[in-house]
mmCIF file of N, CA, C and O in Angstrom:
data_model
loop_
_atom_site.group_PDB
_atom_site.id
_atom_site.type_symbol
_atom_site.label_atom_id
_atom_site.label_comp_id
_atom_site.label_asym_id
_atom_site.label_seq_id
_atom_site.Cartn_x
_atom_site.Cartn_y
_atom_site.Cartn_z
ATOM 1 N N UNK G 1 -7.314 0.236 21.706
ATOM 2 C CA UNK G 1 -6.131 1.002 21.358
ATOM 3 C C UNK G 1 -6.529 2.447 21.082
ATOM 4 O O UNK G 1 -7.570 2.711 20.500
ATOM 5 N N UNK G 2 -5.698 3.360 21.467
ATOM 6 C CA UNK G 2 -5.948 4.781 21.223
ATOM 7 C C UNK G 2 -5.333 5.155 19.871
ATOM 8 O O UNK G 2 -4.115 5.161 19.720
ATOM 9 N N UNK G 3 -6.179 5.441 18.916
ATOM 10 C CA UNK G 3 -5.716 5.772 17.564
ATOM 11 C C UNK G 3 -5.420 7.265 17.487
ATOM 12 O O UNK G 3 -6.217 8.085 17.915
ATOM 13 N N UNK G 4 -4.301 7.620 16.912
ATOM 14 C CA UNK G 4 -3.925 9.023 16.761
ATOM 15 C C UNK G 4 -4.385 9.534 15.402
ATOM 16 O O UNK G 4 -4.577 8.752 14.462
ATOM 17 N N UNK G 5 -4.566 10.832 15.296
ATOM 18 C CA UNK G 5 -4.943 11.430 14.017
ATOM 19 C C UNK G 5 -3.861 11.125 12.982
ATOM 20 O O UNK G 5 -2.669 11.222 13.263
ATOM 21 N N UNK G 6 -4.297 10.741 11.800
ATOM 22 C CA UNK G 6 -3.371 10.431 10.719
ATOM 23 C C UNK G 6 -3.012 8.957 10.621
ATOM 24 O O UNK G 6 -2.391 8.543 9.651
ATOM 25 N N UNK G 7 -3.408 8.154 11.605
ATOM 26 C CA UNK G 7 -3.110 6.723 11.558
ATOM 27 C C UNK G 7 -3.908 6.075 10.432
ATOM 28 O O UNK G 7 -5.067 6.403 10.205
ATOM 29 N N UNK G 8 -3.294 5.158 9.727
ATOM 30 C CA UNK G 8 -3.957 4.454 8.632
ATOM 31 C C UNK G 8 -4.558 3.171 9.192
ATOM 32 O O UNK G 8 -3.849 2.337 9.750
ATOM 33 N N UNK G 9 -5.880 3.029 9.044
ATOM 34 C CA UNK G 9 -6.601 1.907 9.648
ATOM 35 C C UNK G 9 -7.560 1.278 8.645
ATOM 36 O O UNK G 9 -7.854 1.859 7.602
ATOM 37 N N UNK G 10 -8.055 0.092 8.997
ATOM 38 C CA UNK G 10 -9.059 -0.612 8.204
ATOM 39 C C UNK G 10 -10.313 -0.743 9.051
ATOM 40 O O UNK G 10 -10.253 -1.185 10.199
ATOM 41 N N UNK G 11 -11.443 -0.345 8.486
ATOM 42 C CA UNK G 11 -12.739 -0.529 9.129
ATOM 43 C C UNK G 11 -13.095 -2.006 8.945
ATOM 44 O O UNK G 11 -13.369 -2.448 7.836
ATOM 45 N N UNK G 12 -13.076 -2.782 10.010
ATOM 46 C CA UNK G 12 -13.295 -4.230 9.900
ATOM 47 C C UNK G 12 -14.727 -4.579 9.536
ATOM 48 O O UNK G 12 -14.992 -5.698 9.093
ATOM 49 N N UNK G 13 -15.659 -3.643 9.680
ATOM 50 C CA UNK G 13 -17.047 -3.910 9.301
ATOM 51 C C UNK G 13 -17.193 -3.970 7.794
ATOM 52 O O UNK G 13 -17.980 -4.744 7.270
ATOM 53 N N UNK G 14 -16.458 -3.129 7.070
ATOM 54 C CA UNK G 14 -16.616 -3.056 5.620
ATOM 55 C C UNK G 14 -15.338 -3.370 4.847
ATOM 56 O O UNK G 14 -15.394 -3.602 3.652
ATOM 57 N N UNK G 15 -14.189 -3.330 5.496
ATOM 58 C CA UNK G 15 -12.927 -3.561 4.805
ATOM 59 C C UNK G 15 -12.336 -2.313 4.185
ATOM 60 O O UNK G 15 -11.304 -2.383 3.519
ATOM 61 N N UNK G 16 -12.965 -1.160 4.400
ATOM 62 C CA UNK G 16 -12.453 0.088 3.814
ATOM 63 C C UNK G 16 -11.209 0.563 4.549
ATOM 64 O O UNK G 16 -11.100 0.438 5.762
ATOM 65 N N UNK G 17 -10.273 1.133 3.795
ATOM 66 C CA UNK G 17 -9.040 1.678 4.347
ATOM 67 C C UNK G 17 -9.201 3.187 4.465
ATOM 68 O O UNK G 17 -9.677 3.839 3.531
ATOM 69 N N UNK G 18 -8.816 3.731 5.601
ATOM 70 C CA UNK G 18 -8.942 5.173 5.791
ATOM 71 C C UNK G 18 -7.939 5.700 6.799
ATOM 72 O O UNK G 18 -7.220 4.941 7.444
ATOM 73 N N UNK G 19 -7.888 7.017 6.906
ATOM 74 C CA UNK G 19 -7.034 7.696 7.864
ATOM 75 C C UNK G 19 -7.891 8.297 8.959
ATOM 76 O O UNK G 19 -8.945 8.861 8.680
ATOM 77 N N UNK G 20 -7.429 8.181 10.185
ATOM 78 C CA UNK G 20 -8.153 8.756 11.310
ATOM 79 C C UNK G 20 -8.079 10.275 11.194
ATOM 80 O O UNK G 20 -6.999 10.855 11.112
ATOM 81 N N UNK G 21 -9.252 10.915 11.171
ATOM 82 C CA UNK G 21 -9.323 12.370 11.027
ATOM 83 C C UNK G 21 -9.892 13.029 12.269
ATOM 84 O O UNK G 21 -10.075 14.239 12.289
ATOM 85 N N UNK G 22 -10.163 12.252 13.295
ATOM 86 C CA UNK G 22 -10.697 12.820 14.517
ATOM 87 C C UNK G 22 -11.503 11.809 15.285
ATOM 88 O O UNK G 22 -11.630 10.644 14.899
ATOM 89 N N UNK G 23 -12.058 12.271 16.385
ATOM 90 C CA UNK G 23 -12.826 11.404 17.273
ATOM 91 C C UNK G 23 -14.079 12.143 17.700
ATOM 92 O O UNK G 23 -14.033 13.321 18.019
ATOM 93 N N UNK G 24 -15.190 11.445 17.674
ATOM 94 C CA UNK G 24 -16.463 11.993 18.149
ATOM 95 C C UNK G 24 -16.995 10.996 19.169
ATOM 96 O O UNK G 24 -17.598 9.994 18.798
ATOM 97 N N UNK G 25 -16.741 11.251 20.437
ATOM 98 C CA UNK G 25 -17.127 10.318 21.487
ATOM 99 C C UNK G 25 -16.401 8.998 21.306
ATOM 100 O O UNK G 25 -15.184 8.968 21.132
ATOM 101 N N UNK G 26 -17.123 7.870 21.283
ATOM 102 C CA UNK G 26 -16.476 6.565 21.129
ATOM 103 C C UNK G 26 -16.237 6.184 19.664
ATOM 104 O O UNK G 26 -15.747 5.106 19.375
ATOM 105 N N UNK G 27 -16.576 7.070 18.748
ATOM 106 C CA UNK G 27 -16.437 6.767 17.326
ATOM 107 C C UNK G 27 -15.280 7.540 16.706
ATOM 108 O O UNK G 27 -14.955 8.637 17.134
ATOM 109 N N UNK G 28 -14.681 6.951 15.685
ATOM 110 C CA UNK G 28 -13.615 7.605 14.937
ATOM 111 C C UNK G 28 -14.181 8.153 13.636
ATOM 112 O O UNK G 28 -15.054 7.555 13.019
ATOM 113 N N UNK G 29 -13.663 9.293 13.212
ATOM 114 C CA UNK G 29 -14.007 9.853 11.902
ATOM 115 C C UNK G 29 -12.879 9.439 10.973
ATOM 116 O O UNK G 29 -11.716 9.769 11.206
ATOM 117 N N UNK G 30 -13.218 8.699 9.927
ATOM 118 C CA UNK G 30 -12.223 8.194 8.984
ATOM 119 C C UNK G 30 -12.395 8.859 7.631
ATOM 120 O O UNK G 30 -13.507 9.079 7.174
ATOM 121 N N UNK G 31 -11.267 9.158 7.002
ATOM 122 C CA UNK G 31 -11.257 9.725 5.649
ATOM 123 C C UNK G 31 -10.604 8.710 4.726
ATOM 124 O O UNK G 31 -9.583 8.123 5.068
ATOM 125 N N UNK G 32 -11.174 8.495 3.552
ATOM 126 C CA UNK G 32 -10.556 7.546 2.614
ATOM 127 C C UNK G 32 -9.181 8.041 2.167
ATOM 128 O O UNK G 32 -8.939 9.252 2.123
ATOM 129 N N UNK G 33 -8.296 7.125 1.839
ATOM 130 C CA UNK G 33 -6.954 7.499 1.394
ATOM 131 C C UNK G 33 -6.979 8.088 -0.011
ATOM 132 O O UNK G 33 -6.122 8.890 -0.365
ATOM 133 N N UNK G 34 -7.937 7.682 -0.824
ATOM 134 C CA UNK G 34 -7.959 8.134 -2.208
ATOM 135 C C UNK G 34 -8.990 9.236 -2.410
ATOM 136 O O UNK G 34 -8.659 10.390 -2.462
ATOM 137 N N UNK G 35 -10.233 8.861 -2.525
ATOM 138 C CA UNK G 35 -11.292 9.851 -2.724
ATOM 139 C C UNK G 35 -12.564 9.321 -2.081
ATOM 140 O O UNK G 35 -12.673 8.148 -1.777
ATOM 141 N N UNK G 36 -13.507 10.189 -1.904
ATOM 142 C CA UNK G 36 -14.766 9.761 -1.322
ATOM 143 C C UNK G 36 -15.097 10.534 -0.057
ATOM 144 O O UNK G 36 -14.362 11.426 0.355
ATOM 145 N N UNK G 37 -16.198 10.163 0.536
ATOM 146 C CA UNK G 37 -16.687 10.861 1.727
ATOM 147 C C UNK G 37 -16.144 10.228 3.001
ATOM 148 O O UNK G 37 -15.997 9.012 3.072
ATOM 149 N N UNK G 38 -15.908 11.041 4.018
ATOM 150 C CA UNK G 38 -15.520 10.485 5.314
ATOM 151 C C UNK G 38 -16.678 9.703 5.916
ATOM 152 O O UNK G 38 -17.836 9.891 5.540
ATOM 153 N N UNK G 39 -16.374 8.813 6.833
ATOM 154 C CA UNK G 39 -17.399 8.041 7.527
ATOM 155 C C UNK G 39 -16.988 7.860 8.982
ATOM 156 O O UNK G 39 -15.861 8.136 9.357
ATOM 157 N N UNK G 40 -17.940 7.414 9.788
ATOM 158 C CA UNK G 40 -17.699 7.187 11.206
ATOM 159 C C UNK G 40 -17.661 5.687 11.475
ATOM 160 O O UNK G 40 -18.362 4.922 10.826
ATOM 161 N N UNK G 41 -16.844 5.313 12.438
ATOM 162 C CA UNK G 41 -16.671 3.910 12.769
ATOM 163 C C UNK G 41 -16.398 3.781 14.260
ATOM 164 O O UNK G 41 -15.659 4.598 14.816
ATOM 165 N N UNK G 42 -16.962 2.775 14.935
ATOM 166 C CA UNK G 42 -16.628 2.561 16.345
ATOM 167 C C UNK G 42 -15.130 2.281 16.486
ATOM 168 O O UNK G 42 -14.536 1.602 15.643
ATOM 169 N N UNK G 43 -14.527 2.808 17.528
ATOM 170 C CA UNK G 43 -13.084 2.659 17.729
ATOM 171 C C UNK G 43 -12.665 1.201 17.878
ATOM 172 O O UNK G 43 -11.542 0.844 17.536
ATOM 173 N N UNK G 44 -13.561 0.357 18.366
ATOM 174 C CA UNK G 44 -13.199 -1.051 18.536
ATOM 175 C C UNK G 44 -13.397 -1.875 17.258
ATOM 176 O O UNK G 44 -13.149 -3.073 17.253
ATOM 177 N N UNK G 45 -13.829 -1.248 16.172
ATOM 178 C CA UNK G 45 -14.046 -1.950 14.906
ATOM 179 C C UNK G 45 -13.003 -1.571 13.862
ATOM 180 O O UNK G 45 -13.254 -1.667 12.659
ATOM 181 N N UNK G 46 -11.822 -1.138 14.299
ATOM 182 C CA UNK G 46 -10.745 -0.819 13.360
ATOM 183 C C UNK G 46 -9.490 -1.590 13.758
ATOM 184 O O UNK G 46 -9.324 -1.988 14.903
ATOM 185 N N UNK G 47 -8.632 -1.777 12.771
ATOM 186 C CA UNK G 47 -7.315 -2.370 13.009
ATOM 187 C C UNK G 47 -6.317 -1.605 12.156
ATOM 188 O O UNK G 47 -6.696 -0.899 11.209
ATOM 189 N N UNK G 48 -5.061 -1.739 12.487
ATOM 190 C CA UNK G 48 -4.015 -1.058 11.724
ATOM 191 C C UNK G 48 -3.957 -1.639 10.310
ATOM 192 O O UNK G 48 -4.076 -2.849 10.118
ATOM 193 N N UNK G 49 -3.787 -0.766 9.335
ATOM 194 C CA UNK G 49 -3.683 -1.210 7.938
ATOM 195 C C UNK G 49 -2.264 -1.689 7.662
ATOM 196 O O UNK G 49 -1.293 -1.087 8.117
ATOM 197 N N UNK G 50 -2.165 -2.769 6.920
ATOM 198 C CA UNK G 50 -0.841 -3.274 6.539
ATOM 199 C C UNK G 50 -0.250 -2.366 5.461
ATOM 200 O O UNK G 50 -0.952 -1.555 4.845
ATOM 201 N N UNK G 51 1.034 -2.537 5.229
ATOM 202 C CA UNK G 51 1.696 -1.739 4.190
ATOM 203 C C UNK G 51 1.078 -2.017 2.824
ATOM 204 O O UNK G 51 0.863 -1.117 2.030
ATOM 205 N N UNK G 52 0.731 -3.274 2.551
ATOM 206 C CA UNK G 52 0.103 -3.645 1.289
ATOM 207 C C UNK G 52 -1.243 -2.953 1.134
ATOM 208 O O UNK G 52 -1.570 -2.442 0.058
ATOM 209 N N UNK G 53 -2.050 -2.926 2.198
ATOM 210 C CA UNK G 53 -3.363 -2.277 2.144
ATOM 211 C C UNK G 53 -3.221 -0.777 1.905
ATOM 212 O O UNK G 53 -4.021 -0.187 1.177
ATOM 213 N N UNK G 54 -2.215 -0.161 2.490
ATOM 214 C CA UNK G 54 -2.000 1.272 2.268
ATOM 215 C C UNK G 54 -1.610 1.551 0.831
ATOM 216 O O UNK G 54 -2.096 2.496 0.223
ATOM 217 N N UNK G 55 -0.736 0.723 0.261
ATOM 218 C CA UNK G 55 -0.303 0.936 -1.125
ATOM 219 C C UNK G 55 -1.419 0.679 -2.125
ATOM 220 O O UNK G 55 -1.465 1.294 -3.190
ATOM 221 N N UNK G 56 -2.324 -0.245 -1.809
ATOM 222 C CA UNK G 56 -3.376 -0.640 -2.744
ATOM 223 C C UNK G 56 -4.741 -0.102 -2.353
ATOM 224 O O UNK G 56 -5.764 -0.629 -2.778
ATOM 225 N N UNK G 57 -4.780 0.954 -1.576
ATOM 226 C CA UNK G 57 -6.045 1.506 -1.085
ATOM 227 C C UNK G 57 -6.953 1.938 -2.228
ATOM 228 O O UNK G 57 -8.168 1.786 -2.140
ATOM 229 N N UNK G 58 -6.396 2.453 -3.315
ATOM 230 C CA UNK G 58 -7.240 2.898 -4.423
ATOM 231 C C UNK G 58 -7.982 1.722 -5.051
ATOM 232 O O UNK G 58 -9.172 1.811 -5.331
ATOM 233 N N UNK G 59 -7.331 0.584 -5.247
ATOM 234 C CA UNK G 59 -7.974 -0.594 -5.817
ATOM 235 C C UNK G 59 -8.992 -1.163 -4.832
ATOM 236 O O UNK G 59 -10.112 -1.510 -5.213
ATOM 237 N N UNK G 60 -8.625 -1.252 -3.570
ATOM 238 C CA UNK G 60 -9.539 -1.775 -2.558
ATOM 239 C C UNK G 60 -10.783 -0.907 -2.449
ATOM 240 O O UNK G 60 -11.892 -1.410 -2.300
ATOM 241 N N UNK G 61 -10.605 0.409 -2.547
ATOM 242 C CA UNK G 61 -11.738 1.321 -2.435
ATOM 243 C C UNK G 61 -12.677 1.173 -3.634
ATOM 244 O O UNK G 61 -13.888 1.192 -3.487
ATOM 245 N N UNK G 62 -12.139 1.007 -4.821
ATOM 246 C CA UNK G 62 -12.981 0.809 -6.007
ATOM 247 C C UNK G 62 -13.755 -0.502 -5.896
ATOM 248 O O UNK G 62 -14.922 -0.567 -6.264
ATOM 249 N N UNK G 63 -13.111 -1.552 -5.385
ATOM 250 C CA UNK G 63 -13.816 -2.823 -5.187
ATOM 251 C C UNK G 63 -14.947 -2.646 -4.186
ATOM 252 O O UNK G 63 -16.034 -3.175 -4.375
ATOM 253 N N UNK G 64 -14.689 -1.909 -3.126
ATOM 254 C CA UNK G 64 -15.731 -1.669 -2.123
ATOM 255 C C UNK G 64 -16.893 -0.923 -2.753
ATOM 256 O O UNK G 64 -18.046 -1.268 -2.525
ATOM 257 N N UNK G 65 -16.626 0.079 -3.564
ATOM 258 C CA UNK G 65 -17.692 0.847 -4.215
ATOM 259 C C UNK G 65 -18.530 -0.040 -5.142
ATOM 260 O O UNK G 65 -19.738 0.108 -5.238
ATOM 261 N N UNK G 66 -17.896 -0.961 -5.828
ATOM 262 C CA UNK G 66 -18.602 -1.823 -6.770
ATOM 263 C C UNK G 66 -19.497 -2.834 -6.035
ATOM 264 O O UNK G 66 -20.625 -3.080 -6.438
ATOM 265 N N UNK G 67 -18.992 -3.436 -4.968
ATOM 266 C CA UNK G 67 -19.705 -4.527 -4.309
ATOM 267 C C UNK G 67 -20.592 -4.101 -3.159
ATOM 268 O O UNK G 67 -21.350 -4.904 -2.639
ATOM 269 N N UNK G 68 -20.539 -2.847 -2.711
ATOM 270 C CA UNK G 68 -21.347 -2.447 -1.564
ATOM 271 C C UNK G 68 -22.840 -2.510 -1.909
ATOM 272 O O UNK G 68 -23.231 -2.330 -3.061
ATOM 273 N N UNK G 69 -23.670 -2.745 -0.903
ATOM 274 C CA UNK G 69 -25.109 -2.754 -1.177
ATOM 275 C C UNK G 69 -25.611 -1.369 -1.545
ATOM 276 O O UNK G 69 -25.134 -0.377 -1.014
ATOM 277 N N UNK G 70 -26.550 -1.291 -2.428
ATOM 278 C CA UNK G 70 -27.079 0.006 -2.891
ATOM 279 C C UNK G 70 -27.964 0.658 -1.857
ATOM 280 O O UNK G 70 -28.477 0.144 -0.966
#
């Protein structure tokens, strides 16, 4: 799927919710909805975020920060 800038997506590798901020070759540049650093993700490893995931992105992001490997 061709993701447009501003689309809200979930990185299926990590479960993080972010907004598409651009494209670098076959990878997407994603920005978190709440706070944090942008990251890159392969375009085929994202899916559209549900309305619930968009509303609860701050809680999901904090959980990701707590449980991610150091």
